[in-house]
Amino acid sequence: MGITSVGKVIHSFKLLLPALIPSWRFFDVIAPSPRIEFTLLETEDEAPVNWTEFRPRPQRLSVIQMFKRILWNPHWNESLFLVSCAERLMAHPTEHSRAEIQNRISRDLKRNEDMDLIQPYLQFRLVFLDRQGTEIKKRVMYMSPIHQHIENIV
Amino acid sequence: MTLEFAICLTEILTGFAFIQQSMEHIFAPKNEQILFIPRIILCVFLILGFETEWVSLALMALALLMLYRFQGPYNGGSDRMSLLLLSCLCLVHFLPEQSWRELVFGYLALQLVMSYFISGWVKIINPEWRNGLALNDVFRYSSYPVSEHLRGLWNWPKLLLVMSWAVILFELIFPLTLISQPTLILGLVIAATFHLANAFLFGLNRFFWIWLAAYPSIIWLQFRIFDAF
């Protein structure tokens, strides 16, 4: 086992520690909440204008849909993972968090859109919502690098 | 309830909870499937009670690979409880002494109690939880409500204030349910209903199944403590 592999094992055990001695501080404070928005561009130099919210929540869910989600809720759980990635990206930025968000936007576009209509460059940003007094304020806290995503869909 | 029976029940419930979690990755990219498909197979062995010590160990190795793959838990608190359960199941199989095994299983039960009590404590010391504003914020702008329609609940501050205090008081009182088996069962039914509500309102379905899997440990601990007197 090489030094890199040993490092990976040690790193994984470090990630395990918060599970062995958990803090259980669920919802102790309601922190600013991230939304992921993306834009598609024709060229690397194009200035982004139109931003689209990634995976906006549905207007309504029926009680039957809510019941089904007790057993099968992959899309929502993936979205919550992306919320974690967005929070990690602000707390301690890593290539991993950026790539997770970027690849999943690309994958959704590939699934849902006609590939011929998708522009080749992708950029995403993180908008954080927070209450200041009685008003909800939106702040753009992160802009990803522009990325040529068509060849890089996982 | 004997320790062996509680462990067996925990293994079965954990197996089902892990299968539910893993099935949600079945259409994910290949680098996720490669971790979750073997996990489903191992969980079938865990449920059937086949070589559970080695199956638990293999599941633990997979869990470490998943932690590395996602650079932390995929699903926050529910993954943390999954890892805690799995770590305790591994240890109870490989520790040589019965008393050590009881200590480990007792630790799992204690953490289950703490998961409610600490959550209640951090809320009651926060004035925004006490006046209902925190739950209002959860519905108004957090990432959790599963539909825009549900967000409308932020317009019902009195209802949210009642809901806030109901959650806080239940979480703080939960340790007291240990005083007898009927109160504990009642406490666990309320707790499971609470998780079910969270699954409905916030889509936190994995919490429901994995917390349920830890319940045999607390039922065993209550029996173990009061049986001694």
XYZ file of N, CA and C in Angstrom, chain A residues 8-9 11-13 15-16 18-35 56-61 63 66-67 69-74 76-81 83-84 87-88 96 100 104 107 111 129-131 133-136 154, chain B residues 20 23-24 26-27 29 32 60 64 67-75 77 80-81 83-84 87 107 111 114-115 118-119 122-123 126 128-129 133-134 137-138 140-151 196 199-200 202-209 211:
378
model
N -5.207 8.300 2.150
C -6.652 8.249 1.896
C -7.382 7.560 3.051
N -6.769 6.466 3.560
C -7.390 5.726 4.666
C -7.453 6.614 5.915
N -7.427 9.851 6.013
C -8.402 10.922 5.758
C -9.833 10.412 5.983
N -10.108 9.176 5.508
C -11.450 8.604 5.686
C -11.768 8.411 7.169
N -10.772 7.962 7.943
C -11.000 7.792 9.384
C -11.262 9.144 10.060
N -12.760 11.591 8.648
C -14.149 11.933 8.297
C -15.138 11.115 9.135
N -14.679 9.943 9.605
C -15.548 9.065 10.401
C -15.739 9.597 11.834
N -16.491 12.453 13.372
C -17.727 13.153 13.796
C -18.946 12.233 13.904
N -18.881 11.060 13.274
C -19.997 10.114 13.399
C -19.870 9.307 14.692
N -18.644 9.054 15.127
C -18.446 8.260 16.347
C -18.708 9.102 17.599
N -18.379 10.385 17.500
C -18.669 11.303 18.620
C -19.501 12.446 18.027
N -20.797 12.189 17.779
C -21.613 13.189 17.070
C -21.980 14.373 17.945
N -22.286 15.497 17.286
C -22.669 16.689 18.062
C -24.196 16.801 18.198
N -24.931 16.250 17.232
C -26.405 16.259 17.233
C -27.018 17.647 17.396
N -26.366 18.675 16.858
C -26.908 20.042 16.998
C -27.797 20.368 15.799
N -28.888 19.597 15.635
C -29.760 19.802 14.483
C -30.473 21.153 14.567
N -30.366 21.947 13.491
C -31.090 23.222 13.361
C -30.839 24.144 14.569
N -29.625 24.143 15.118
C -29.377 25.012 16.288
C -29.507 26.486 15.906
N -28.947 26.848 14.747
C -29.205 28.187 14.199
C -29.622 28.010 12.742
N -30.434 28.916 12.245
C -30.862 28.827 10.848
C -29.901 29.696 10.032
N -28.965 29.023 9.419
C -27.892 29.717 8.697
C -28.403 30.199 7.338
N -27.679 31.156 6.718
C -28.028 31.534 5.349
C -28.117 30.295 4.459
N -29.130 30.290 3.602
C -29.438 29.070 2.868
C -29.049 29.186 1.382
N -28.268 28.241 0.889
C -27.779 28.375 -0.492
C -28.781 27.923 -1.547
N -28.756 28.611 -2.699
C -29.435 28.152 -3.912
C -28.361 28.095 -5.001
N -35.338 23.864 -8.858
C -36.279 24.548 -7.966
C -37.287 23.534 -7.436
N -37.744 23.732 -6.224
C -38.691 22.765 -5.652
C -40.050 22.911 -6.327
N -40.840 21.841 -6.363
C -42.154 21.915 -7.016
C -43.097 22.849 -6.267
N -44.122 23.340 -6.971
C -45.096 24.213 -6.324
C -45.843 23.465 -5.227
N -46.288 22.227 -5.571
C -47.075 21.432 -4.626
C -46.655 19.977 -4.705
N -46.839 19.267 -3.592
C -46.688 17.809 -3.599
C -47.952 17.222 -2.990
N -50.230 14.317 -1.047
C -49.952 13.455 0.113
C -49.407 12.100 -0.377
N -45.819 12.464 -1.161
C -45.039 12.548 0.081
C -44.848 11.158 0.686
N -45.902 10.331 0.636
C -45.807 8.958 1.148
C -44.774 8.159 0.361
N -42.248 9.226 -1.150
C -40.904 9.721 -0.874
C -40.306 9.161 0.415
N -41.127 8.549 1.241
C -40.586 7.902 2.444
C -39.663 6.750 2.017
N -40.013 6.111 0.923
C -39.207 4.984 0.449
C -38.255 5.366 -0.679
N -38.637 6.313 -1.507
C -37.878 6.596 -2.723
C -37.775 8.087 -2.918
N -36.588 8.643 -2.605
C -36.434 10.097 -2.656
C -35.033 10.491 -3.154
N -34.534 9.820 -4.202
C -33.138 10.034 -4.607
C -32.841 11.461 -5.076
N -34.305 14.324 -4.312
C -34.282 15.286 -3.196
C -33.025 15.109 -2.348
N -32.670 13.843 -2.077
C -31.478 13.605 -1.260
C -30.205 14.061 -1.975
N -30.192 13.932 -3.295
C -29.048 14.437 -4.060
C -29.005 15.967 -3.972
N -30.185 16.582 -4.027
C -30.233 18.047 -3.901
C -29.713 18.487 -2.523
N -30.063 17.730 -1.478
C -29.563 18.082 -0.136
C -28.050 17.899 -0.060
N -27.538 16.885 -0.780
C -26.074 16.702 -0.828
C -25.430 17.921 -1.491
N -26.601 20.929 -1.449
C -26.646 22.013 -0.454
C -25.407 21.911 0.446
N -25.079 20.659 0.867
C -23.871 20.456 1.688
C -22.630 20.887 0.917
N -22.369 24.599 0.920
C -21.917 25.101 2.225
C -20.432 24.824 2.436
N -20.000 23.620 1.990
C -18.571 23.294 2.108
C -17.721 24.231 1.246
N -13.345 19.157 -5.088
C -14.367 18.109 -4.998
C -15.779 18.711 -4.975
N -18.562 18.318 -7.903
C -19.830 17.611 -7.637
C -21.007 18.429 -8.160
N -23.174 17.440 -11.644
C -24.598 17.086 -11.501
C -25.483 18.047 -12.300
N -25.130 16.681 -15.822
C -25.855 15.411 -15.981
C -27.362 15.660 -16.119
N -29.796 14.842 -19.339
C -31.009 14.022 -19.228
C -32.244 14.744 -19.755
N -29.563 32.972 0.733
C -30.730 33.697 1.249
C -30.611 33.805 2.761
N -30.887 34.992 3.262
C -30.788 35.208 4.708
C -31.822 36.252 5.119
N -32.313 36.143 6.347
C -33.259 37.143 6.834
C -32.503 38.251 7.560
N -33.591 41.450 9.585
C -34.799 42.083 10.111
C -35.988 41.258 9.669
N -36.876 41.883 8.878
C -38.032 41.121 8.389
C -37.878 40.772 6.908
N -36.828 41.296 6.278
C -36.633 41.100 4.839
C -35.734 39.898 4.552
N -36.024 39.215 3.428
C -35.123 38.148 2.976
C -34.189 38.744 1.927
N -20.545 13.244 -16.888
C -20.203 11.935 -16.298
C -21.208 10.906 -16.771
N -32.598 0.726 1.595
C -33.393 1.886 1.142
C -32.456 3.007 0.673
N -30.578 1.908 -2.633
C -31.422 1.833 -3.835
C -31.536 3.206 -4.495
N -31.453 4.262 -3.678
C -31.579 5.617 -4.231
C -30.385 5.995 -5.106
N -29.106 3.723 -7.293
C -29.035 2.661 -8.298
C -28.937 3.233 -9.721
N -29.481 4.436 -9.947
C -29.380 5.066 -11.272
C -28.340 6.195 -11.286
N -24.327 7.844 -11.249
C -23.155 7.504 -12.068
C -22.449 6.242 -11.562
N -20.696 5.796 -8.270
C -21.515 5.630 -7.059
C -22.097 4.218 -7.004
N -18.460 -1.725 6.822
C -17.677 -0.626 7.396
C -16.618 -0.150 6.402
N -16.286 3.592 4.669
C -15.102 4.466 4.615
C -14.843 4.926 3.183
N -17.295 7.630 2.469
C -16.883 8.889 3.098
C -15.827 9.575 2.247
N -14.904 8.768 1.707
C -13.860 9.333 0.867
C -14.442 9.841 -0.450
N -15.353 9.048 -1.026
C -15.961 9.418 -2.324
C -16.701 10.758 -2.213
N -17.459 10.931 -1.132
C -18.257 12.164 -0.997
C -17.571 13.205 -0.104
N -16.344 12.882 0.343
C -15.586 13.788 1.217
C -16.381 14.203 2.457
N -17.069 13.230 3.008
C -17.885 13.466 4.199
C -19.190 12.718 4.023
N -20.132 12.919 4.936
C -21.414 12.212 4.779
C -22.184 12.722 3.574
N -22.878 11.815 2.886
C -23.704 12.210 1.736
C -24.951 12.920 2.239
N -25.497 12.416 3.335
C -26.770 12.943 3.836
C -26.697 13.345 5.310
N -26.803 14.179 8.974
C -27.107 13.470 10.219
C -27.505 12.018 10.020
N -24.478 10.059 9.536
C -23.710 9.960 10.788
C -24.301 8.872 11.682
N -25.636 8.810 11.759
C -26.260 7.755 12.556
C -25.983 6.389 11.921
N -23.322 5.495 10.257
C -21.933 5.138 10.569
C -21.778 4.732 12.033
N -22.500 5.436 12.905
C -22.444 5.106 14.331
C -23.003 3.702 14.573
N -20.537 1.122 13.169
C -19.333 1.009 14.006
C -19.644 0.188 15.255
N -23.527 2.525 24.526
C -23.069 3.801 23.951
C -23.986 4.218 22.802
N -26.199 7.588 22.702
C -26.139 8.561 21.604
C -27.532 8.833 21.032
N -29.065 11.191 23.358
C -28.422 12.501 23.207
C -28.869 13.193 21.918
N -29.156 12.378 20.878
C -29.554 12.981 19.598
C -30.829 13.809 19.779
N -29.800 16.817 23.029
C -28.925 17.938 22.621
C -29.649 18.818 21.601
N -30.396 18.169 20.682
C -31.163 18.960 19.698
C -32.158 19.879 20.399
N -29.999 22.803 22.326
C -29.477 23.905 21.492
C -30.621 24.799 21.000
N -31.830 24.255 20.969
C -32.968 25.081 20.544
C -33.461 25.959 21.699
N -31.665 29.108 22.372
C -31.677 30.083 21.280
C -33.006 30.869 21.325
N -34.446 32.732 19.270
C -35.244 32.671 18.033
C -36.034 31.365 17.919
N -35.572 30.314 18.607
C -36.379 29.083 18.672
C -37.514 29.270 19.679
N -39.387 32.163 15.762
C -38.825 32.778 14.554
C -37.925 31.798 13.778
N -37.215 30.934 14.501
C -36.296 29.998 13.824
C -37.069 29.043 12.911
N -38.180 30.789 9.932
C -37.102 30.905 8.930
C -36.917 29.603 8.157
N -37.058 28.470 8.864
C -36.909 27.161 8.195
C -37.894 27.075 7.034
N -39.589 29.675 5.682
C -39.584 30.837 4.796
C -38.473 30.774 3.751
N -37.223 30.415 4.170
C -36.143 30.507 3.171
C -35.114 29.374 3.200
N -35.243 28.417 4.143
C -34.223 27.356 4.166
C -34.408 26.422 2.968
N -33.454 25.524 2.790
C -33.496 24.609 1.634
C -34.429 23.421 1.863
N -35.015 23.304 3.053
C -35.678 22.048 3.408
C -37.123 21.842 2.971
N -38.008 22.848 3.036
C -39.412 22.531 2.675
C -39.507 21.927 1.271
N -40.306 20.851 1.152
C -40.292 20.078 -0.100
C -41.105 20.724 -1.221
N -41.942 21.728 -0.910
C -42.662 22.407 -1.984
C -42.844 23.880 -1.631
N -43.068 24.694 -2.658
C -43.278 26.124 -2.432
C -44.554 26.347 -1.612
N -45.545 25.469 -1.853
C -46.808 25.577 -1.130
C -46.574 25.463 0.387
N -45.709 24.528 0.775
C -45.409 24.337 2.204
C -44.745 25.562 2.821
N -43.983 26.283 1.987
C -43.319 27.500 2.500
C -44.332 28.462 3.105
N -41.268 10.975 10.938
C -42.169 10.818 9.789
C -42.623 12.203 9.288
N -39.910 13.718 7.413
C -39.802 13.103 6.082
C -40.843 13.719 5.144
N -42.040 13.966 5.667
C -43.114 14.566 4.867
C -42.789 16.022 4.501
N -39.887 17.911 5.072
C -38.551 18.313 4.619
C -37.860 17.247 3.760
N -38.557 16.165 3.458
C -37.982 15.120 2.593
C -36.863 14.330 3.251
N -36.791 14.365 4.596
C -35.687 13.680 5.289
C -36.063 12.219 5.562
N -36.302 11.463 4.494
C -36.786 10.089 4.654
C -35.738 9.160 5.274
N -34.462 9.423 4.996
C -33.428 8.502 5.527
C -33.319 8.566 7.054
N -33.606 9.741 7.615
C -33.577 9.874 9.079
C -34.595 8.922 9.711
N -35.775 8.865 9.097
C -36.841 8.041 9.662
C -36.389 6.589 9.805
N -35.854 6.015 8.722
C -35.506 4.586 8.749
C -34.306 4.302 9.640
N -33.063 6.081 12.214
C -33.300 6.271 13.666
C -34.116 5.088 14.213
